[in-house]
Coordinates of C-alpha atoms in Angstrom, one line a residue:
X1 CA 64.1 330.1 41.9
X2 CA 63.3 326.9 39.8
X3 CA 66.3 327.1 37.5
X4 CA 68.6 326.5 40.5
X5 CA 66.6 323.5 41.4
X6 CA 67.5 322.2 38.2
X7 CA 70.8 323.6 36.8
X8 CA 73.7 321.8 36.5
X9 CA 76.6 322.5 39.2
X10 CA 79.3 324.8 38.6
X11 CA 82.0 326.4 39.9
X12 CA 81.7 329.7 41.0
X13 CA 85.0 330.9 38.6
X14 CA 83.4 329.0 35.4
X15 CA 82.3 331.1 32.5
X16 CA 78.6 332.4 31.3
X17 CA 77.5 331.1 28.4
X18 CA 75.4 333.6 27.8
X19 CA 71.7 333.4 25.2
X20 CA 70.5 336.4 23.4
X21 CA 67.1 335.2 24.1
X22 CA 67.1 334.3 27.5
X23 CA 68.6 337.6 28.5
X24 CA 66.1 339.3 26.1
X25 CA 63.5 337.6 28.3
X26 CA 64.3 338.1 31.9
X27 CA 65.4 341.9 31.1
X28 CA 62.1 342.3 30.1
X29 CA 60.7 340.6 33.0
X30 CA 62.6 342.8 35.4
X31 CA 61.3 345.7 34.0
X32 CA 57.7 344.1 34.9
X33 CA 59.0 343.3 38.3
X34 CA 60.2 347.0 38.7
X35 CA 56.3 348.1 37.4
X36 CA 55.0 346.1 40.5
X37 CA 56.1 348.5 43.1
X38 CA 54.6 351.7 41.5
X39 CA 51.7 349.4 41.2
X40 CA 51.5 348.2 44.3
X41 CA 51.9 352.0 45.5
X42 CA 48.7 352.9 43.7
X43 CA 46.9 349.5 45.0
X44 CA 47.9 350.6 48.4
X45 CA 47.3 354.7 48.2
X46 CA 43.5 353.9 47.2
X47 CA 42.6 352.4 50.0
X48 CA 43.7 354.6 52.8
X49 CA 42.7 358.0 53.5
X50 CA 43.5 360.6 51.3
X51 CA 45.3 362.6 54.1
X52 CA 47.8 359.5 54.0
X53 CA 48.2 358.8 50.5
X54 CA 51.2 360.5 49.2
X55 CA 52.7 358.7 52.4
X56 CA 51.6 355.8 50.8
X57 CA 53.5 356.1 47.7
X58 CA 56.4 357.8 48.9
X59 CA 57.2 354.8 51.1
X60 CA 57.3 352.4 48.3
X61 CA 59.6 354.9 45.9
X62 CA 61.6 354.9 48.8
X63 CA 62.0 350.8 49.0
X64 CA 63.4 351.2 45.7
X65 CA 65.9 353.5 46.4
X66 CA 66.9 352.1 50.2
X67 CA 66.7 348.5 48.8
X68 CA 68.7 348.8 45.9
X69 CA 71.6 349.9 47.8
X70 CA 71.9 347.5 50.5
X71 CA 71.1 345.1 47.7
X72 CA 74.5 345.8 46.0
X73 CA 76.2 346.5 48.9
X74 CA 75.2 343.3 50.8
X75 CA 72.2 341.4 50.4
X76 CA 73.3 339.9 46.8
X77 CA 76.1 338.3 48.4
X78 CA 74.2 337.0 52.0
X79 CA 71.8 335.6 49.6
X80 CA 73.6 334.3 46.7
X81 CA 77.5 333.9 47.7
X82 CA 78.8 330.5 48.2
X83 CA 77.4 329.3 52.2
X84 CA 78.8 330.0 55.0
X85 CA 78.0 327.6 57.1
X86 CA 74.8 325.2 57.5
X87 CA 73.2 326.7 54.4
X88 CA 71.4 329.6 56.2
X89 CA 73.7 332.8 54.8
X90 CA 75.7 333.4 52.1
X91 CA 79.4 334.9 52.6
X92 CA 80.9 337.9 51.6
X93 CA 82.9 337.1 48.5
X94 CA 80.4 339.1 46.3
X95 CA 80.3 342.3 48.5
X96 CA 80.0 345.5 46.5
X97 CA 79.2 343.2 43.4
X98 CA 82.6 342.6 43.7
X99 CA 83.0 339.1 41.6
X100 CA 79.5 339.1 40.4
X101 CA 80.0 339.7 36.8
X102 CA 81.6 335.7 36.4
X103 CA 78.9 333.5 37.5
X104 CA 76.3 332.8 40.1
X105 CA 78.0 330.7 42.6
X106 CA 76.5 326.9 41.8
X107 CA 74.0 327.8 38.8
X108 CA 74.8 327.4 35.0
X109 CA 72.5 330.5 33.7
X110 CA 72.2 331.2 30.3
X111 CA 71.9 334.8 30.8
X112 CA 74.5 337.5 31.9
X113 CA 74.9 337.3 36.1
X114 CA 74.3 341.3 36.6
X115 CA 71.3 340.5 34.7
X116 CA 70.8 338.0 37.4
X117 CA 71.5 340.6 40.1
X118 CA 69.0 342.8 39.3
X119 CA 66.2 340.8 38.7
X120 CA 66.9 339.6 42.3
X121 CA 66.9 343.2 43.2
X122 CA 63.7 344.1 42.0
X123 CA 62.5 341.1 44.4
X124 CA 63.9 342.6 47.4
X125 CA 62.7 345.8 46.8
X126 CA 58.4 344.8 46.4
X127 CA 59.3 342.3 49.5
X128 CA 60.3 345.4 51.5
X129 CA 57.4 347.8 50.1
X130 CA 54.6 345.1 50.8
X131 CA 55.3 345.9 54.3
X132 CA 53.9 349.8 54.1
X133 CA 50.2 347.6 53.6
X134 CA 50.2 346.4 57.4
X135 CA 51.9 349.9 58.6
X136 CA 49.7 352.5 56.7
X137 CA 48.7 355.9 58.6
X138 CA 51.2 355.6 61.3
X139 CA 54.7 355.2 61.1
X140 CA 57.8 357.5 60.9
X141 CA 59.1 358.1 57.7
X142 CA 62.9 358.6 59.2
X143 CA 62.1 354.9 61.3
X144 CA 60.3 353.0 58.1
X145 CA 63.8 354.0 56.4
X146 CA 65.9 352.7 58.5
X147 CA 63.8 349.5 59.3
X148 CA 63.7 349.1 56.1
X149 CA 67.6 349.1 55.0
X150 CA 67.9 346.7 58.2
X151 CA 65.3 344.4 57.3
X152 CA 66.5 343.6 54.1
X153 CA 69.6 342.6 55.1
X154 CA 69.1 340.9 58.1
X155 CA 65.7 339.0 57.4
X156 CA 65.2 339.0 53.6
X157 CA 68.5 338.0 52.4
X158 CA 69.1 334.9 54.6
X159 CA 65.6 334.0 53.6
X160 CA 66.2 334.1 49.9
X161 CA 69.4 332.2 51.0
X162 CA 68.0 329.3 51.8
X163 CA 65.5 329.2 49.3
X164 CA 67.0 330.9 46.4
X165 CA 70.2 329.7 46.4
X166 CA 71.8 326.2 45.8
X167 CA 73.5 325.8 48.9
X168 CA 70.4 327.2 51.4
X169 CA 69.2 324.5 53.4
X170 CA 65.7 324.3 52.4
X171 CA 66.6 324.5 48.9
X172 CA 68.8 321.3 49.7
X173 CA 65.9 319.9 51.6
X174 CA 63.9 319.8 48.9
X175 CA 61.3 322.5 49.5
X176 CA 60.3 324.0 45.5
X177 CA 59.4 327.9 45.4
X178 CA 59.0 328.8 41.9
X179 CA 59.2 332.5 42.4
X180 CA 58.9 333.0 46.4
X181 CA 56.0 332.1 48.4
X182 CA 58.3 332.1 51.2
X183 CA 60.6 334.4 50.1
X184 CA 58.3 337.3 49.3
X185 CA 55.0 336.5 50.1
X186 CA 55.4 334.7 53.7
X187 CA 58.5 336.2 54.6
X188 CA 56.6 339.8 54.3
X189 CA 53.1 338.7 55.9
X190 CA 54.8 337.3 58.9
X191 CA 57.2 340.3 58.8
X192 CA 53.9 342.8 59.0
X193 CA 52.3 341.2 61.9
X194 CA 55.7 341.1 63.9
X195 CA 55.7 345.0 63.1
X196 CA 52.2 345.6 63.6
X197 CA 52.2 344.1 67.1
X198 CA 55.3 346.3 67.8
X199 CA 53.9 349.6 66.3
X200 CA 50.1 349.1 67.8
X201 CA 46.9 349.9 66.1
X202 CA 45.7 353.2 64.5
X203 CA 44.6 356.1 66.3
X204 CA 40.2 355.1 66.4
X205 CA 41.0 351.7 65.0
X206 CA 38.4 349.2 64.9
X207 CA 35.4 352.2 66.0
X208 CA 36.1 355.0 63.3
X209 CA 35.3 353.9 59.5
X210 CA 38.5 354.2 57.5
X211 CA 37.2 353.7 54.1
X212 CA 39.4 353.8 51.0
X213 CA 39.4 356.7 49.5
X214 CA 39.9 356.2 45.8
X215 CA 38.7 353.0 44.6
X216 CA 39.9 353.6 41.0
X217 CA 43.5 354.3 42.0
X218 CA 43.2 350.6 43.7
X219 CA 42.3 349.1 40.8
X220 CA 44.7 350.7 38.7
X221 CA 47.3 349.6 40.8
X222 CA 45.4 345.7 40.7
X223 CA 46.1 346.2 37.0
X224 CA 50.1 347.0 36.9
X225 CA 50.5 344.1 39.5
X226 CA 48.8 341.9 37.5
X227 CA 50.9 342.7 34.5
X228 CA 54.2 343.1 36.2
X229 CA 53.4 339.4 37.8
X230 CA 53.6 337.7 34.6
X231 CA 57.2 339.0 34.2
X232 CA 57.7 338.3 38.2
X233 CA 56.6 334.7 37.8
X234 CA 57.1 333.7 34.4
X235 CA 60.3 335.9 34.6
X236 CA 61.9 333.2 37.2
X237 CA 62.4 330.6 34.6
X238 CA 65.2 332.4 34.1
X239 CA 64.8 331.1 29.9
X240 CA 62.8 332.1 27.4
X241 CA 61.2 328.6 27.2
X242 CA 58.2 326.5 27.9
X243 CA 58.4 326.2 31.5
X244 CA 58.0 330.3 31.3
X245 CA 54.9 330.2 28.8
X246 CA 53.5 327.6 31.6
X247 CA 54.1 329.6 34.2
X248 CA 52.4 332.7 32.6
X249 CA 49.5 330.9 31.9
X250 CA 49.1 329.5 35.9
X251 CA 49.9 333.0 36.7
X252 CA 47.0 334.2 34.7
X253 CA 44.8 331.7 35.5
X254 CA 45.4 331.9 39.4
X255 CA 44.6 335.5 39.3
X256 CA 41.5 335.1 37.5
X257 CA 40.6 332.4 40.2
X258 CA 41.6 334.5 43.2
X259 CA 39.1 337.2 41.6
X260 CA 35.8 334.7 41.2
X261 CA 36.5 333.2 44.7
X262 CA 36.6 336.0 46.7
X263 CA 33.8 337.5 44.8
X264 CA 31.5 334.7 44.7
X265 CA 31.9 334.4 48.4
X266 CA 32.1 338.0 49.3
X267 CA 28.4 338.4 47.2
X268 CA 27.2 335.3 49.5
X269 CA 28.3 337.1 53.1
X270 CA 27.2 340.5 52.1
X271 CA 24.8 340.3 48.7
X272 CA 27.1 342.6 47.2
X273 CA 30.1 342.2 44.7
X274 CA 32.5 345.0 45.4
X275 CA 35.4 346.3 43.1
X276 CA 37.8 346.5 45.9
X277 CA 37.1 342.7 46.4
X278 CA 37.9 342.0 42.9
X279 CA 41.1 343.9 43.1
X280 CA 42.1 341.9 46.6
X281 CA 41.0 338.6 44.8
X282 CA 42.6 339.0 41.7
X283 CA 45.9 339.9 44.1
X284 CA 45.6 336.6 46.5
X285 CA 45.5 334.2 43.4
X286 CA 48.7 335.7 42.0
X287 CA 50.3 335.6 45.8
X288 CA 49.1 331.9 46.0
X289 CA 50.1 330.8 42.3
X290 CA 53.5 332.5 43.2
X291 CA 55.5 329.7 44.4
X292 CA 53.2 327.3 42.3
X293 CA 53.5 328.9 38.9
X294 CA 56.1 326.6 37.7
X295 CA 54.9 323.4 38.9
X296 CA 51.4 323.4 38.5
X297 CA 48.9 322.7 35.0
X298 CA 45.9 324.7 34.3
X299 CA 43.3 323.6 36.0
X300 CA 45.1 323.3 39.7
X301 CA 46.4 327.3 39.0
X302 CA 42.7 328.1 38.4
X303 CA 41.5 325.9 41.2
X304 CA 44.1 327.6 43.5
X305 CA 43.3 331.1 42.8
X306 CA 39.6 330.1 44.0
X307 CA 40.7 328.7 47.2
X308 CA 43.1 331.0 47.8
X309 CA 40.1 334.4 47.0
X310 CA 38.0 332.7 49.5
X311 CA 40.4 331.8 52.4
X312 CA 42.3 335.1 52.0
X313 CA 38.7 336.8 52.4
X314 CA 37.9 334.5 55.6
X315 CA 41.2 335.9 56.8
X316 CA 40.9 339.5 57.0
X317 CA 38.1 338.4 59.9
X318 CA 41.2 337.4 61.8
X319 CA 42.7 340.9 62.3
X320 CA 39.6 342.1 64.1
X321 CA 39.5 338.5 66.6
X322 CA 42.9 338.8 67.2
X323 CA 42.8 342.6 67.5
X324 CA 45.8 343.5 65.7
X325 CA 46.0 346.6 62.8
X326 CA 47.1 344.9 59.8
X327 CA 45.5 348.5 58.1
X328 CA 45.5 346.7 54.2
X329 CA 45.6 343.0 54.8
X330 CA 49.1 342.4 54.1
X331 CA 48.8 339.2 56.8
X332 CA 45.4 338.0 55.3
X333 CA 46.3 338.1 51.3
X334 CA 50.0 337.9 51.3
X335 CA 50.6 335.3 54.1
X336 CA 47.6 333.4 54.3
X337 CA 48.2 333.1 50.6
X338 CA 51.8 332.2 50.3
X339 CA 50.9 329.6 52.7
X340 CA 48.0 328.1 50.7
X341 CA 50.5 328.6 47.6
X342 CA 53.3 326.6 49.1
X343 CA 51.9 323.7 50.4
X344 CA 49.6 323.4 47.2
X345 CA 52.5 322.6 45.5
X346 CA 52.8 319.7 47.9
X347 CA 49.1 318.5 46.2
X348 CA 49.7 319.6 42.8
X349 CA 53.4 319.8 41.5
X350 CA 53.6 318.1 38.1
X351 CA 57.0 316.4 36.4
X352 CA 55.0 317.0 33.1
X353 CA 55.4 321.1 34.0
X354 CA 58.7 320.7 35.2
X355 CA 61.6 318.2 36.2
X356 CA 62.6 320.2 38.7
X357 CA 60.0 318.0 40.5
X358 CA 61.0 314.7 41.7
X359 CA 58.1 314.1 44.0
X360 CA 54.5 315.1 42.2
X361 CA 52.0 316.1 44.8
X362 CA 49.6 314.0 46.6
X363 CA 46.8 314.4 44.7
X364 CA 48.5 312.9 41.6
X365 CA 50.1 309.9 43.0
X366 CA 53.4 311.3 44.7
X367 CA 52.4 310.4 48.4
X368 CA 52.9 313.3 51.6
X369 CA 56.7 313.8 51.1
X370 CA 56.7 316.7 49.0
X371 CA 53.6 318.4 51.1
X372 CA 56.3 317.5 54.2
X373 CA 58.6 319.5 52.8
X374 CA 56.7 322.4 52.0
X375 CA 55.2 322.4 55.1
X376 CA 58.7 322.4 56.8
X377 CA 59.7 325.5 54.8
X378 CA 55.8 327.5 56.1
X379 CA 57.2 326.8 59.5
X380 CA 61.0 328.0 59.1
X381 CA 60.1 331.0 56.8
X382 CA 57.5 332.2 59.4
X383 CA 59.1 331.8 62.7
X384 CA 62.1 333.4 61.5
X385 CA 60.6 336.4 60.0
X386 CA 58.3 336.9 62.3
X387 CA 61.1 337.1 65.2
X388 CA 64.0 338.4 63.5
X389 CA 61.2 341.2 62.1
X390 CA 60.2 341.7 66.0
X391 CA 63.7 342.1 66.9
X392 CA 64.2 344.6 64.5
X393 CA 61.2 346.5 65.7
X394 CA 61.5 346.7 69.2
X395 CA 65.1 348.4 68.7
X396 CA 64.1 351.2 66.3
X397 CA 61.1 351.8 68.7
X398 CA 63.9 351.8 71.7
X399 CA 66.1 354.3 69.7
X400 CA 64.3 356.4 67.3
X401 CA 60.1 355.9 68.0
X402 CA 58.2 353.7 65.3
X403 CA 54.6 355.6 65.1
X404 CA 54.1 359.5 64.9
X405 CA 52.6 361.6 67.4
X406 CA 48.8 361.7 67.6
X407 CA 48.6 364.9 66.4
X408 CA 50.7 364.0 62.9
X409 CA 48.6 360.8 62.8
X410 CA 45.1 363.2 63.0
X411 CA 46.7 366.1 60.6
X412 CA 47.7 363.2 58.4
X413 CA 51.1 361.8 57.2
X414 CA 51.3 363.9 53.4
X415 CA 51.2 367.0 55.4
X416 CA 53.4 365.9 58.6
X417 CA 56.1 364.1 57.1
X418 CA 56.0 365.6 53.8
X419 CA 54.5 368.8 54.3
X420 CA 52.6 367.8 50.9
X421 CA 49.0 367.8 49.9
X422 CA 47.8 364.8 47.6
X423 CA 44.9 366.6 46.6
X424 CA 44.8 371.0 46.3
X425 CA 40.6 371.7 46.2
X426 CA 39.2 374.8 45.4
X427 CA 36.9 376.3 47.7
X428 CA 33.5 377.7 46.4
X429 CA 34.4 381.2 47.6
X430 CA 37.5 381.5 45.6
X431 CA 35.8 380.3 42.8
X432 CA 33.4 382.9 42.9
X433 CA 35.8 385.7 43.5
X434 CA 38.0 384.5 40.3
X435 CA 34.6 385.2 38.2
X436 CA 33.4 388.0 40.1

């Protein structure tokens, strides 16, 4: 979070002085954060079948809810207490909240710490539902729960530990995440494939076509992303300021980048430019500007939502070389682009944007260091995920069974975990009995 790159030390005990406009602000951004789950529920229900997409959405609503509560009850305080030892987990001081309305331990916010809390919150809870991309059409609703509720806790709390937080030891080492290209976007991606190698592919996965099946819901949930990411990005200023204007602005401009790159290659692969490419594009420019919002000027944020459309597109080729089920490209857009994102900010990161920085990037003048250290922070944040994630796996497949039977899987997951119906058609018979 770039404010606790920058703030000035305090003891945990010392009081808020707190800004009517800064808390204005991030309020407001928190309620754009909490749009970008509904939204990304949408983005995700288009584009399975429709006998799966009620599953869909109920498995992000439930992130919120699951989330939330081991949030308050532990994750605030693994991620944000004071360290407990070697600056990979926070302790236990603020369990239950308990504390949490006196400060953030080592920050000097200008804005109320609950406020703090929740915005946090809202983090944890899109982190957790990004993972229903890779796992769509075949997993347990009772199992995604409690993977879920684990996972946040054990994985994406330490994460946003040593991050986040003043006293997490890539945050000491000097790695710079604006608003969590490890944290979210790599932490999630490399948390999808551990669980897609655990759960195994779809049922006819890579013969059968399984073709989205409601391209406008997609693109409606494109468009509340894209709005709630302004508040997500811009949001993590934390002040109502320039560095937040600047960071909207990248955030913008990345997305519109990610959109033209993965078109403009997409229409030179296959002669066609497709809306659900310009909904995946416009989403891998705002996943790579993520970590890069705050540090970046204009024309590197536009430059990196190109690169990031096009490599994110080359990616998805990887799921079908490598044979693994990522079902919505949760590996190939938000991994593969919070890697591009993070160590662009190795090649990029400005002083002029922000003094958080005290090694620009390479291409203007500030040597490899700060690439090295963002490349140290792609390798932690991966390998850690992506075995901690396995872990977690393996045990609730052990226990209570990952993946439904093949018979749920056929009937679909609205009607066998839900015993719901997205959509109720009306035969031509009946209609012609309720006229006859």
């Amino acid at each position: 979070m770039p404010v606790l790159a920058h703030v000035l030390a305090a003891a945990p005990t010392s009081s808020v002085h707190v800004d009517s406009g800064d808390t204005a602000w991030v309020l407001a951004c928190t309620a754009l954060v909490l749009l970008m789950t509904p939204g990304l529920a949408f983005f995700y229900a288009g584009m399975v079948r429709s006998k799966h997409v009620l599953a869909m959405i109920m498995q992000s609503f439930t992130c919120i809810a699951v989330v939330s509560v081991t949030w308050v009850l532990v994750g605030y305080s693994l991620a944000f207490d004071d360290d407990a030892g070697g600056g990979l987990v926070g302790g236990l001081h603020l369990v239950g909240l308990a504390h949490a309305t006196t400060a953030v331990p080592g920050t000097d916010l200008s804005i109320p710490p609950l406020v703090f809390v929740l915005f946090q919150l809202l983090f944890a809870v899109l982190t957790a539902a990004l993972l229903t991309g890779a796992t769509a059409d075949r997993m347990r609703f009772e199992s995604f729960v409690v993977l879920v509720a684990v996972w946040s806790v054990v994985v994406y709390a330490p994460v946003a530990h040593w991050v986040f937080s003043p006293d997490g030891w890539l945050h000491r080492l000097g790695v710079l995440d604006f608003a969590g290209g490890t944290v979210v976007e790599m932490c999630s991606g490399a948390s999808a494939l551990a669980l897609v190698l655990v759960l195994g592919p779809r049922r006819g996965w890579p013969r059968e076509m399984m073709a989205p099946h409601n391209l406008p819901l997609t693109l409606l949930g494109a468009g509340l992303l894209w709005v709630g990411w302004i508040g997500f990005n811009a949001g993590s200023a934390l002040t109502a300021g320039t560095l937040a204007a600047s960071a909207a602005l990248a955030t913008h401009l990345s997305g519109v980048g990610g959109m033209i790159g993965w078109l403009a290659l997409e229409r030179r692969l296959t002669g066609k430019a497709t809306t659900l490419g310009a909904a995946s594009g416009a989403v891998a420019g705002l996943v790579a500007i993520t970590p890069a919002a705050g540090y970046l000027q204009p024309l590197p944020a536009l430059a990196l939502g190109v690169v990031a459309g096009a490599v994110c597109l080359f990616a998805i080729r990887l799921k079908f070389r490598f044979r693994y089920d990522d079902s919505l490209d949760v590996v190939a857009v938000h991994y593969v682009g919070g890697v591009v994102g993070t160590l662009c900010v190795g090649l990029f990161a400005a002083t002029v944007v922000n003094p958080a920085v005290t090694h620009q990037g390479l291409f203007l003048g500030g040597g490899v260091e700060q690439l090295g250290k963002q490349l140290v922070g792609v390798v932690a944040t991966s390998a850690f995920a992506f075995a901690a994630t396995y872990a977690i796996a393996r045990v609730v497949r052990a226990t209570m069974g990952l993946r439904v039977t093949a018979d749920d899987e056929h009937a679909g997951l609205d009607a066998s975990q839900h015993a719901e119906s997205a959509y109720e058609l009306t035969t031509t018979s009946t209609i012609g009995r309720s006229h006859g």
